[in-house]
PDB file of N, CA, C and O in Angstrom:
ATOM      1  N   UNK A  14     -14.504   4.535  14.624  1.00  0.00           N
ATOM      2  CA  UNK A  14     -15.234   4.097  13.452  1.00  0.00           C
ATOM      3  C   UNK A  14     -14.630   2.848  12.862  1.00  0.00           C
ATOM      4  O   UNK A  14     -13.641   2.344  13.393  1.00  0.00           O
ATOM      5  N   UNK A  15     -15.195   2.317  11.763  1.00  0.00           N
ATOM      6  CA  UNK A  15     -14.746   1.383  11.151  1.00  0.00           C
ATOM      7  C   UNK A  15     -14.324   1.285   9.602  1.00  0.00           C
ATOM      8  O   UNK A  15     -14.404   0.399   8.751  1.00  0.00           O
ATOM      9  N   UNK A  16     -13.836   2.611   9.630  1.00  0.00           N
ATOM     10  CA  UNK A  16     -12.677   2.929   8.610  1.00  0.00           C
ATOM     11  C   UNK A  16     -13.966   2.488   7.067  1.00  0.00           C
ATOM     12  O   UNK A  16     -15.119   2.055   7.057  1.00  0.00           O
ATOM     13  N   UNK A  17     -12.977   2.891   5.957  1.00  0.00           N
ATOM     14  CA  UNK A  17     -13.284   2.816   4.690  1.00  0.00           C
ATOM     15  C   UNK A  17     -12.559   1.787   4.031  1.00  0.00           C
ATOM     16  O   UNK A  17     -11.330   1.743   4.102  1.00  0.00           O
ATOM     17  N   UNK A  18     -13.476   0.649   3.160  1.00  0.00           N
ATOM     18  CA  UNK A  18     -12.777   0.252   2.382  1.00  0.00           C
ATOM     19  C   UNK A  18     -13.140   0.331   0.793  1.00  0.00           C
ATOM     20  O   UNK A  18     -14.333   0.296   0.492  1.00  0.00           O
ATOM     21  N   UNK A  19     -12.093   0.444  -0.301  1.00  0.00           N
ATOM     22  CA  UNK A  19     -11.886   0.422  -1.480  1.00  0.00           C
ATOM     23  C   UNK A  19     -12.107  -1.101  -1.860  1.00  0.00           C
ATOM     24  O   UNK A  19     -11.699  -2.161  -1.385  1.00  0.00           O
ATOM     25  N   UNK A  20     -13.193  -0.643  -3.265  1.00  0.00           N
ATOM     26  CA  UNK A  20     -13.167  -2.131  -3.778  1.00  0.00           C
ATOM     27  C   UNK A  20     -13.404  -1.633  -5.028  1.00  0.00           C
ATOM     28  O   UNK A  20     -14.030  -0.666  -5.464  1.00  0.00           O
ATOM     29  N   UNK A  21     -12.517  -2.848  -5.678  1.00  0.00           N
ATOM     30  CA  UNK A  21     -12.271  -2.370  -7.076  1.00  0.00           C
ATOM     31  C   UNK A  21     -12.613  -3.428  -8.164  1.00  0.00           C
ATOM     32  O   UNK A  21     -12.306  -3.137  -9.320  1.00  0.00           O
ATOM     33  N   UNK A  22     -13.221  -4.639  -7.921  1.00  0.00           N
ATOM     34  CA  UNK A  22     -13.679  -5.510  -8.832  1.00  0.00           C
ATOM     35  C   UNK A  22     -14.250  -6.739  -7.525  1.00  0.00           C
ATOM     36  O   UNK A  22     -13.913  -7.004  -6.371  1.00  0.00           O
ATOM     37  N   UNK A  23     -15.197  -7.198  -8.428  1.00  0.00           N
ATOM     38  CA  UNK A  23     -15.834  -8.734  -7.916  1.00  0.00           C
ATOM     39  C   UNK A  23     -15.606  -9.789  -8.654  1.00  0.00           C
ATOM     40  O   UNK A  23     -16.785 -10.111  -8.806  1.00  0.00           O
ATOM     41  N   UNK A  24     -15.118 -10.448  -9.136  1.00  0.00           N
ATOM     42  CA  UNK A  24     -14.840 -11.626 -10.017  1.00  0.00           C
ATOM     43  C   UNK A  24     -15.431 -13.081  -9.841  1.00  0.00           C
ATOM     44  O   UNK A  24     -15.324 -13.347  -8.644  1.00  0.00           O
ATOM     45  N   UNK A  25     -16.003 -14.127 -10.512  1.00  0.00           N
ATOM     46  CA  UNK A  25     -16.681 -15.434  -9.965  1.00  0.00           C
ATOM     47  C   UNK A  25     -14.846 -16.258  -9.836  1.00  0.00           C
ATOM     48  O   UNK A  25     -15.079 -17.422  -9.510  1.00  0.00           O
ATOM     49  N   UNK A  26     -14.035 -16.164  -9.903  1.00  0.00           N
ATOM     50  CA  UNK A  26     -12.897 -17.120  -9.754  1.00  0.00           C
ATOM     51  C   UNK A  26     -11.728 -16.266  -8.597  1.00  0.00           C
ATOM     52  O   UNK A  26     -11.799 -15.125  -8.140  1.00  0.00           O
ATOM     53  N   UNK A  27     -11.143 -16.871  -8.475  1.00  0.00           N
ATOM     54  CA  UNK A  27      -9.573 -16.166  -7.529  1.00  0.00           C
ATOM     55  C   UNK A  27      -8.745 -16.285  -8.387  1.00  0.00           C
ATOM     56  O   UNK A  27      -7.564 -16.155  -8.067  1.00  0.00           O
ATOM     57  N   UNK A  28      -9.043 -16.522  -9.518  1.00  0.00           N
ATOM     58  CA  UNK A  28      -8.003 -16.159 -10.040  1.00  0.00           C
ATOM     59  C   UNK A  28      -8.008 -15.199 -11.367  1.00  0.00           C
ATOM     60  O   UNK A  28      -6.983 -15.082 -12.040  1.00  0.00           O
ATOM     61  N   UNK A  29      -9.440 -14.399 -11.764  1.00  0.00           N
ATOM     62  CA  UNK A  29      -9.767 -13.710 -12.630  1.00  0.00           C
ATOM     63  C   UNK A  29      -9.306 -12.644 -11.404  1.00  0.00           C
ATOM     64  O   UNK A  29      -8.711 -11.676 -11.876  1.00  0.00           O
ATOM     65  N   UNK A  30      -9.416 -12.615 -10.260  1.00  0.00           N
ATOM     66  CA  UNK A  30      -9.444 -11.504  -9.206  1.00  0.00           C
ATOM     67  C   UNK A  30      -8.274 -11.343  -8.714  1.00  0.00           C
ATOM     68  O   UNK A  30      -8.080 -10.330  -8.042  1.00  0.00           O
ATOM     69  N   UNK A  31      -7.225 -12.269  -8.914  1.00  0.00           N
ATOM     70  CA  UNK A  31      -6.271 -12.160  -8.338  1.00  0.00           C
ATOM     71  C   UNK A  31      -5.153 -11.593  -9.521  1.00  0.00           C
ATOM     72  O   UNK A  31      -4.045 -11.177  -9.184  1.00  0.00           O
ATOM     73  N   UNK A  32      -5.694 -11.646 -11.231  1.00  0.00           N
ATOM     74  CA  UNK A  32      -5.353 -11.093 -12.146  1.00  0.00           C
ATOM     75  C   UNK A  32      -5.489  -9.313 -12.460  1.00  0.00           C
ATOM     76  O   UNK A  32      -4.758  -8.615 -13.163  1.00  0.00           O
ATOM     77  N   UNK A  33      -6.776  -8.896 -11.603  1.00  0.00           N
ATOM     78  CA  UNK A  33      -7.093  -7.830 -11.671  1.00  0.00           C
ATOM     79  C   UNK A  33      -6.624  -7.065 -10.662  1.00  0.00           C
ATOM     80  O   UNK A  33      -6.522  -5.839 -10.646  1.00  0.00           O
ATOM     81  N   UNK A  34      -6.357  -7.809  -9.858  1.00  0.00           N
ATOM     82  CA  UNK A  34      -4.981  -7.389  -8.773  1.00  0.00           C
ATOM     83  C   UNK A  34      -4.052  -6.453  -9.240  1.00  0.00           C
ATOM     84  O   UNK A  34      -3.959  -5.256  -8.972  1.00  0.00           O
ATOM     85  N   UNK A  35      -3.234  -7.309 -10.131  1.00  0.00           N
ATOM     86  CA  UNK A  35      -2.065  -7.273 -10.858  1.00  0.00           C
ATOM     87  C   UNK A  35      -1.978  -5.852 -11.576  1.00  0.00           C
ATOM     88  O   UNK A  35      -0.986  -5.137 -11.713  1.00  0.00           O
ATOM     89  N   UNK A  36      -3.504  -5.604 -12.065  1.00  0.00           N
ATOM     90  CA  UNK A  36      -3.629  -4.232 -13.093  1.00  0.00           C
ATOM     91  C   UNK A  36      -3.334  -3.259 -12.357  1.00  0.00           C
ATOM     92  O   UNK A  36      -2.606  -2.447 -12.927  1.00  0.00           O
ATOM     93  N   UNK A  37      -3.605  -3.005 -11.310  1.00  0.00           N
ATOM     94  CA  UNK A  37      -3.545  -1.583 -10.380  1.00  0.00           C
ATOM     95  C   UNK A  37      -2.503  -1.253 -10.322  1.00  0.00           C
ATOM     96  O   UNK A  37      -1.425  -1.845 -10.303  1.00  0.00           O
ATOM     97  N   UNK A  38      -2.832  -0.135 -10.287  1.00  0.00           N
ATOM     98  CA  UNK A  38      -1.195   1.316 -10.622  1.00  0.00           C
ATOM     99  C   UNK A  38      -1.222   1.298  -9.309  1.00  0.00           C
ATOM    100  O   UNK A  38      -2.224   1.325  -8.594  1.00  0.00           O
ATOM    101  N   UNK A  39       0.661   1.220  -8.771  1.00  0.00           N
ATOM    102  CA  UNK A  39       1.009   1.408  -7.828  1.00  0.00           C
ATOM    103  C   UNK A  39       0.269   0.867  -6.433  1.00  0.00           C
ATOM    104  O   UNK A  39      -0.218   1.484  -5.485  1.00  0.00           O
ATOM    105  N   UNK A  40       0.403  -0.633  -6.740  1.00  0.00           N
ATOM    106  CA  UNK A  40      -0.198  -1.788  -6.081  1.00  0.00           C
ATOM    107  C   UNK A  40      -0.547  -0.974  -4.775  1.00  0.00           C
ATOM    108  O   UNK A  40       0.443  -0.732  -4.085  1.00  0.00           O
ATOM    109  N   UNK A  41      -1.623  -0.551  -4.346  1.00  0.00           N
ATOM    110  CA  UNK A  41      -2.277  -0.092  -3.505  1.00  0.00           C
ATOM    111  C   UNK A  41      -2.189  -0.954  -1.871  1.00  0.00           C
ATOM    112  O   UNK A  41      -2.959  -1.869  -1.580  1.00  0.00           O
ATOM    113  N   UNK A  42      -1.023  -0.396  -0.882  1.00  0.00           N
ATOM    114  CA  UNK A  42      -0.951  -0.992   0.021  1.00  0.00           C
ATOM    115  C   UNK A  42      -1.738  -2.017   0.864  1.00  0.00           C
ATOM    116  O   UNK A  42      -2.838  -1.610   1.238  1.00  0.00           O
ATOM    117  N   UNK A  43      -1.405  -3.229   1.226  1.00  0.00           N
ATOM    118  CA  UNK A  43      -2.622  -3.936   1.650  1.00  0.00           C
ATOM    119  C   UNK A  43      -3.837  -4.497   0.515  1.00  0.00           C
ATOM    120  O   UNK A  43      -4.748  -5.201   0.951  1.00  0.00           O
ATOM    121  N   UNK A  44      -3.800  -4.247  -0.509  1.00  0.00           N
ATOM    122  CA  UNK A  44      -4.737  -4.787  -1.402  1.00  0.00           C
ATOM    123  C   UNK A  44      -4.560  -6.315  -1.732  1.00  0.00           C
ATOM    124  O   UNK A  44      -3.518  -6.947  -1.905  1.00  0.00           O
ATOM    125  N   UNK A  45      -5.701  -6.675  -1.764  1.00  0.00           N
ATOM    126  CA  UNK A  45      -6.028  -8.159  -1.741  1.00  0.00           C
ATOM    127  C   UNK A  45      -6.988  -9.031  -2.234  1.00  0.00           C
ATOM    128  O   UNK A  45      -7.896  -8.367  -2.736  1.00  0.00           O
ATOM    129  N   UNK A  46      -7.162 -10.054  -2.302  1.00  0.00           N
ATOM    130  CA  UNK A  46      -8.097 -10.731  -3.162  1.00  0.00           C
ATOM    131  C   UNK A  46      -9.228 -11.246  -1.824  1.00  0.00           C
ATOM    132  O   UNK A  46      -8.741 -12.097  -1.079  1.00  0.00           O
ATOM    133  N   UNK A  47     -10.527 -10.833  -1.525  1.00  0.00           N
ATOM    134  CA  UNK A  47     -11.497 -11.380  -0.260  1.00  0.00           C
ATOM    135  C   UNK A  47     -12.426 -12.597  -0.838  1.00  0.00           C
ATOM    136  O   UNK A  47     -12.560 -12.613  -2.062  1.00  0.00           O
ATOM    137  N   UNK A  48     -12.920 -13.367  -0.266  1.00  0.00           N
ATOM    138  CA  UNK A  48     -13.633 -14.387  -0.824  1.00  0.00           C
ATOM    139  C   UNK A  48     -14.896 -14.084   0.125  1.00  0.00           C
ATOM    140  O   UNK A  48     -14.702 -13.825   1.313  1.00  0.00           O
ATOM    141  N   UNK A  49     -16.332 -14.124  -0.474  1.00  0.00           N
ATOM    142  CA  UNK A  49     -17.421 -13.697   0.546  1.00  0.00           C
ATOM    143  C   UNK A  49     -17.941 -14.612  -0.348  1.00  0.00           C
ATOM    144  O   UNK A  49     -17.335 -15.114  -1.295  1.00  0.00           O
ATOM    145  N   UNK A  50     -19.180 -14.828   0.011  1.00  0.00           N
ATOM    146  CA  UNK A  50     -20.792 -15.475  -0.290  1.00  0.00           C
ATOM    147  C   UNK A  50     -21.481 -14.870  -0.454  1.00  0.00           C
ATOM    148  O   UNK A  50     -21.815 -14.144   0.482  1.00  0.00           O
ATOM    149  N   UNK A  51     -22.110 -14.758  -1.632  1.00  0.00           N
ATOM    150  CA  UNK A  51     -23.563 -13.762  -1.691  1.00  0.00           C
ATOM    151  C   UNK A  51     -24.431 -14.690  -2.499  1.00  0.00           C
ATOM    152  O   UNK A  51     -24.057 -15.083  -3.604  1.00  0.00           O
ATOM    153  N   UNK A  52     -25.525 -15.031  -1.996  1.00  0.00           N
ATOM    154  CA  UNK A  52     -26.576 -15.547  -2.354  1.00  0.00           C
ATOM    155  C   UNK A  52     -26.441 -17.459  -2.854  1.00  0.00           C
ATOM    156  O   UNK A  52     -27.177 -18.163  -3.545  1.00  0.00           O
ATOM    157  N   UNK A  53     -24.710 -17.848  -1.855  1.00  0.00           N
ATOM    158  CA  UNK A  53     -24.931 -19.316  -2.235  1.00  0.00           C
ATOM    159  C   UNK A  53     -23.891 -19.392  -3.293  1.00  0.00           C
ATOM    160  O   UNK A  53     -23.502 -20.493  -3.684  1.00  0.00           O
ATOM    161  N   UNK A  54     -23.370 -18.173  -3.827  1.00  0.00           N
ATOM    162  CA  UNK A  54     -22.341 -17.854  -4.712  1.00  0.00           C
ATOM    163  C   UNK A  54     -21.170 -17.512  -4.114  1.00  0.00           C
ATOM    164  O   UNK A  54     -21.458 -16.732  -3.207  1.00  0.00           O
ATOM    165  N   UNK A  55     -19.637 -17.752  -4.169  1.00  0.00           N
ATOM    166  CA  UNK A  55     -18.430 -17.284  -3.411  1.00  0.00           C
ATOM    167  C   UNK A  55     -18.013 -16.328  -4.857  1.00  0.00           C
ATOM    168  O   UNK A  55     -17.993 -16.564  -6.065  1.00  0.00           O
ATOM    169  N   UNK A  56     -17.765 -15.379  -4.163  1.00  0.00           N
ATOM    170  CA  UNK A  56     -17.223 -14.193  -4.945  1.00  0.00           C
ATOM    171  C   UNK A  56     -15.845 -14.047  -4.384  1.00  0.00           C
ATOM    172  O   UNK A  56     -15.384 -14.233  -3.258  1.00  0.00           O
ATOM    173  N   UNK A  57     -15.390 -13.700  -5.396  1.00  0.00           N
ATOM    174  CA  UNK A  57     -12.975 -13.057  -4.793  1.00  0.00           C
ATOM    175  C   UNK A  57     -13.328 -11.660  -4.985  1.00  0.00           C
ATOM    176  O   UNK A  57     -13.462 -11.330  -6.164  1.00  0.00           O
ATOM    177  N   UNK A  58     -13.521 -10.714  -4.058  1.00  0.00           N
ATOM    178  CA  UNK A  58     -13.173  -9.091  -4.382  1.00  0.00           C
ATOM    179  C   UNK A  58     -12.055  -8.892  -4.269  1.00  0.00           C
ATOM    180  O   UNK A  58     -11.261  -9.579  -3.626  1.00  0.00           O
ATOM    181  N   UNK A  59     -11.822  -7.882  -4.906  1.00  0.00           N
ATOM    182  CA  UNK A  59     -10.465  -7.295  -4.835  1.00  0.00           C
ATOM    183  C   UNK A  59     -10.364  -5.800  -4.257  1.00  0.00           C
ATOM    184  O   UNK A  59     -10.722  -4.858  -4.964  1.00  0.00           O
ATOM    185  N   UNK A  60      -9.834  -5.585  -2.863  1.00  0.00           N
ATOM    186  CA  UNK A  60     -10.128  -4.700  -1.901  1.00  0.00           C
ATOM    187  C   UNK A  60      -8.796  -3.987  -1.571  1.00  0.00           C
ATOM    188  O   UNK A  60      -7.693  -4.444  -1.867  1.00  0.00           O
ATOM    189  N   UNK A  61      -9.084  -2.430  -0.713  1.00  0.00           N
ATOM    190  CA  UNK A  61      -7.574  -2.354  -0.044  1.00  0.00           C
ATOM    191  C   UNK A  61      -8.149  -1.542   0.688  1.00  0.00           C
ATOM    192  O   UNK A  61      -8.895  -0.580   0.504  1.00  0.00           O
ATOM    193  N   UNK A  62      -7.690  -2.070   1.589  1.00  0.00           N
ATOM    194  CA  UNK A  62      -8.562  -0.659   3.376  1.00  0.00           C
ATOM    195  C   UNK A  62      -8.379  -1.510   4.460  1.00  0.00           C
ATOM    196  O   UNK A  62      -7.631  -2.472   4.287  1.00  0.00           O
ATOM    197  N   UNK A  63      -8.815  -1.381   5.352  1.00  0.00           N
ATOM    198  CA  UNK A  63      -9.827  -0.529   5.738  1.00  0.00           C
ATOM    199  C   UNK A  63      -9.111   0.971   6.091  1.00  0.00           C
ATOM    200  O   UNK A  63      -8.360   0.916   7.065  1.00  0.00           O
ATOM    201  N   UNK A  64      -9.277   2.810   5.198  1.00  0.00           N
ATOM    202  CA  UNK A  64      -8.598   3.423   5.848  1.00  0.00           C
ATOM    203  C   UNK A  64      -9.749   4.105   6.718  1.00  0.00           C
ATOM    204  O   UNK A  64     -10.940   3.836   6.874  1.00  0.00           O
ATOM    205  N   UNK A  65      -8.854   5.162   7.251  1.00  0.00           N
ATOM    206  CA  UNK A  65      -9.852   5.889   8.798  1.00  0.00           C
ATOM    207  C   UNK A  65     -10.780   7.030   7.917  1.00  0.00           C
ATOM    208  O   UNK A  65     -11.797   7.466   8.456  1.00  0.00           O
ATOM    209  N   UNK A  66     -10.390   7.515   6.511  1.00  0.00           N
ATOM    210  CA  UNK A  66     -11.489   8.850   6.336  1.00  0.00           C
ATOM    211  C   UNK A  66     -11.850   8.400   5.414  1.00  0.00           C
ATOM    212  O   UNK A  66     -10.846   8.041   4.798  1.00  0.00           O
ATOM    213  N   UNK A  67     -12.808   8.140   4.812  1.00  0.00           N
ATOM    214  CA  UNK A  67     -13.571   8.264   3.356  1.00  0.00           C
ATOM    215  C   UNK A  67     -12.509   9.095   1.969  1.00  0.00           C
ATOM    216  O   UNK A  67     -12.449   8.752   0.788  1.00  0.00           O
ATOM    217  N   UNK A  68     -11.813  10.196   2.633  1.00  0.00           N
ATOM    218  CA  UNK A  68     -10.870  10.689   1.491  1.00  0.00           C
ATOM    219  C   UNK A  68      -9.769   9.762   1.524  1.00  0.00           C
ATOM    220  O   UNK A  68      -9.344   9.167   0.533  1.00  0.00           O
ATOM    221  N   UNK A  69      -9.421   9.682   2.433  1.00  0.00           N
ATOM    222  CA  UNK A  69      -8.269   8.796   1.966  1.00  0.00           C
ATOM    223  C   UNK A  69      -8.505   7.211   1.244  1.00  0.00           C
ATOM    224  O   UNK A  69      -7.648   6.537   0.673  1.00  0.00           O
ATOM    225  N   UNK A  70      -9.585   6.957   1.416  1.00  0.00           N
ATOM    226  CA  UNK A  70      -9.743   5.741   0.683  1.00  0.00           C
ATOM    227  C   UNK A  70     -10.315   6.228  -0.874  1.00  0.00           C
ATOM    228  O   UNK A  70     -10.619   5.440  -1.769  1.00  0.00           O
ATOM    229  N   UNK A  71     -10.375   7.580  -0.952  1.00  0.00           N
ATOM    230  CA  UNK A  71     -11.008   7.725  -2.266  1.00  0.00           C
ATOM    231  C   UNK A  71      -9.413   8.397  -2.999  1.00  0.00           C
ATOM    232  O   UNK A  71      -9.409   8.464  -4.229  1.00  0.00           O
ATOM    233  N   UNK A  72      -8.568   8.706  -2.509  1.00  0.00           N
ATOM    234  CA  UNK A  72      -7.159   8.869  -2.798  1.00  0.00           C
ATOM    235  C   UNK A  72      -6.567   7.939  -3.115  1.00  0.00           C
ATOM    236  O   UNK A  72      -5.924   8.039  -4.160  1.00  0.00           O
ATOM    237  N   UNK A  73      -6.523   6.657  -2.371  1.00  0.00           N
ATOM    238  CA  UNK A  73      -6.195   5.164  -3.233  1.00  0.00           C
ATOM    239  C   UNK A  73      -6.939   4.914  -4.212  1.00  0.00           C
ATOM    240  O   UNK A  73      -6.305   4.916  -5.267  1.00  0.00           O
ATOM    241  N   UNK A  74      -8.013   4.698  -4.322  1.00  0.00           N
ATOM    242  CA  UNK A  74      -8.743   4.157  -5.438  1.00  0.00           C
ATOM    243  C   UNK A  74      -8.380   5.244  -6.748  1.00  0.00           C
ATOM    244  O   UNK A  74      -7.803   4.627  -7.644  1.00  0.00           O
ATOM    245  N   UNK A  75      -8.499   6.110  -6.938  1.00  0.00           N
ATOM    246  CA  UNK A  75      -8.026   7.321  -7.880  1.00  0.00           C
ATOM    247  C   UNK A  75      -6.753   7.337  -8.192  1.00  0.00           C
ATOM    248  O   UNK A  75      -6.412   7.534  -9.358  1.00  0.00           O
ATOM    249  N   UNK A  76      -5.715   7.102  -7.051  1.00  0.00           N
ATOM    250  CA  UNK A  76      -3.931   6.910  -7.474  1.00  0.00           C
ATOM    251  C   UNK A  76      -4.277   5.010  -8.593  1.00  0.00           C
ATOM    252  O   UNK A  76      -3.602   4.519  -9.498  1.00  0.00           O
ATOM    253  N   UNK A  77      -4.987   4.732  -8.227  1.00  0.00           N
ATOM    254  CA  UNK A  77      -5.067   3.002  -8.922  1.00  0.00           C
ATOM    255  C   UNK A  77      -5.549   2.945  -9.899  1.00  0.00           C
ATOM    256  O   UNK A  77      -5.987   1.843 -10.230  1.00  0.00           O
ATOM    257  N   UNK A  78      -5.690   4.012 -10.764  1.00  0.00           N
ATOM    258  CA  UNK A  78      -6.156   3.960 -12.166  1.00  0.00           C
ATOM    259  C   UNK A  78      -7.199   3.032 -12.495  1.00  0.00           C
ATOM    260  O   UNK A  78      -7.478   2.774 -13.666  1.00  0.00           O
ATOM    261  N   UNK A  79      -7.868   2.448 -11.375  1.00  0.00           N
ATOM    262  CA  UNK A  79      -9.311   1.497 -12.115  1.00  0.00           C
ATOM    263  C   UNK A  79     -10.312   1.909 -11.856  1.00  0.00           C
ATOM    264  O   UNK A  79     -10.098   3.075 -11.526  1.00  0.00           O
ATOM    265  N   UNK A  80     -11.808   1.615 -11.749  1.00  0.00           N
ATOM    266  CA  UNK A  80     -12.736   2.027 -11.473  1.00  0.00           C
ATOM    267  C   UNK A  80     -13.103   1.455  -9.877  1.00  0.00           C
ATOM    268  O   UNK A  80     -12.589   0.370  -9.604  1.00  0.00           O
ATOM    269  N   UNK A  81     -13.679   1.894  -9.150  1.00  0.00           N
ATOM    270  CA  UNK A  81     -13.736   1.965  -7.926  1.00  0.00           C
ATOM    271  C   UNK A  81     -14.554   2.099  -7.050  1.00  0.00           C
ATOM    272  O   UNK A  81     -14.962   3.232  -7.305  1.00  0.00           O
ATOM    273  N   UNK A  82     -15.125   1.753  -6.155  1.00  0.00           N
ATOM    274  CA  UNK A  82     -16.417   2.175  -5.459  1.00  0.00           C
ATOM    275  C   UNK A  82     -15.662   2.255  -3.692  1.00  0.00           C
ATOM    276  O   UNK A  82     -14.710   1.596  -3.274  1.00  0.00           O
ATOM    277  N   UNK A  83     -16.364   3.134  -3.061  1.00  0.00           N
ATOM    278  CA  UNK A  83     -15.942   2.654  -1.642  1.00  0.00           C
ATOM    279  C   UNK A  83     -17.118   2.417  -0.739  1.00  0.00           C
ATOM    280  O   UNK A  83     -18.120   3.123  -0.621  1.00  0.00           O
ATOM    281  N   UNK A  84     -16.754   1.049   0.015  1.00  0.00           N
ATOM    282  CA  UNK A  84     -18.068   0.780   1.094  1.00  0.00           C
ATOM    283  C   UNK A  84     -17.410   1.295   2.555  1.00  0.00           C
ATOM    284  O   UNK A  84     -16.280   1.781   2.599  1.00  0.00           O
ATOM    285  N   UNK A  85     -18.226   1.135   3.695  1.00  0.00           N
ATOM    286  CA  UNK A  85     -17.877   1.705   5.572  1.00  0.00           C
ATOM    287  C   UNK A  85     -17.577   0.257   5.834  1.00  0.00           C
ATOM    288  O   UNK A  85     -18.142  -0.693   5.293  1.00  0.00           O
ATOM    289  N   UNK A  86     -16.795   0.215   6.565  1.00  0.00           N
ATOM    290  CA  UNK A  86     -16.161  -1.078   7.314  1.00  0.00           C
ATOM    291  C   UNK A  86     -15.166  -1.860   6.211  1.00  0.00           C
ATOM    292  O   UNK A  86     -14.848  -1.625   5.045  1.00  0.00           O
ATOM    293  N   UNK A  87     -14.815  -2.988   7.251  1.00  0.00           N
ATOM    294  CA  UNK A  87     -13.403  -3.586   6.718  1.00  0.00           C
ATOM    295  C   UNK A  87     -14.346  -4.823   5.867  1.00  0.00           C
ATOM    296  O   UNK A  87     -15.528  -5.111   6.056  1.00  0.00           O
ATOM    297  N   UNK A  88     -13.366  -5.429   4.872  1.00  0.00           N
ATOM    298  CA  UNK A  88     -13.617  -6.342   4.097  1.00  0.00           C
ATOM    299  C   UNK A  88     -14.138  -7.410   5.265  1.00  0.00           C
ATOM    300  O   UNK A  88     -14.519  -8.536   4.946  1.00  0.00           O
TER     301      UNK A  88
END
């Protein structure tokens, strides 16, 4: 499969995203700031995965005290 990833904010700058980084409890291994395109727009997410089960990526996001969503596949 192609594992789970945690995402925990979208921000319009890298550096509003790379601030919200900073907030997470117990800096969540591998977490990082991604830069994508959506609609002509570059977005910075702030991600940490890809893991192999859906629980375990919902175990990081929950140890990280922020709000959280998880998508299938890697950033």
């Amino acid at each position: 499969g192609r594992g789970y990833t945690v995402q925990y904010a979208a921000a319009e700058s890298e550096g509003e995203a790379r601030r919200l980084l900073l907030r997470l409890k117990g800096s969540p291994a591998g977490a990082r700031v991604v830069p994508t395109t959506r609609d002509g727009q570059t977005l910075y997410r702030v991600v940490s995965g890809p893991y192999a089960t859906r629980a375990a990526a919902d175990e990081v996001g929950r140890a990280s005290g922020a709000s959280y969503w998880i998508y299938t596949g890697a950033p």
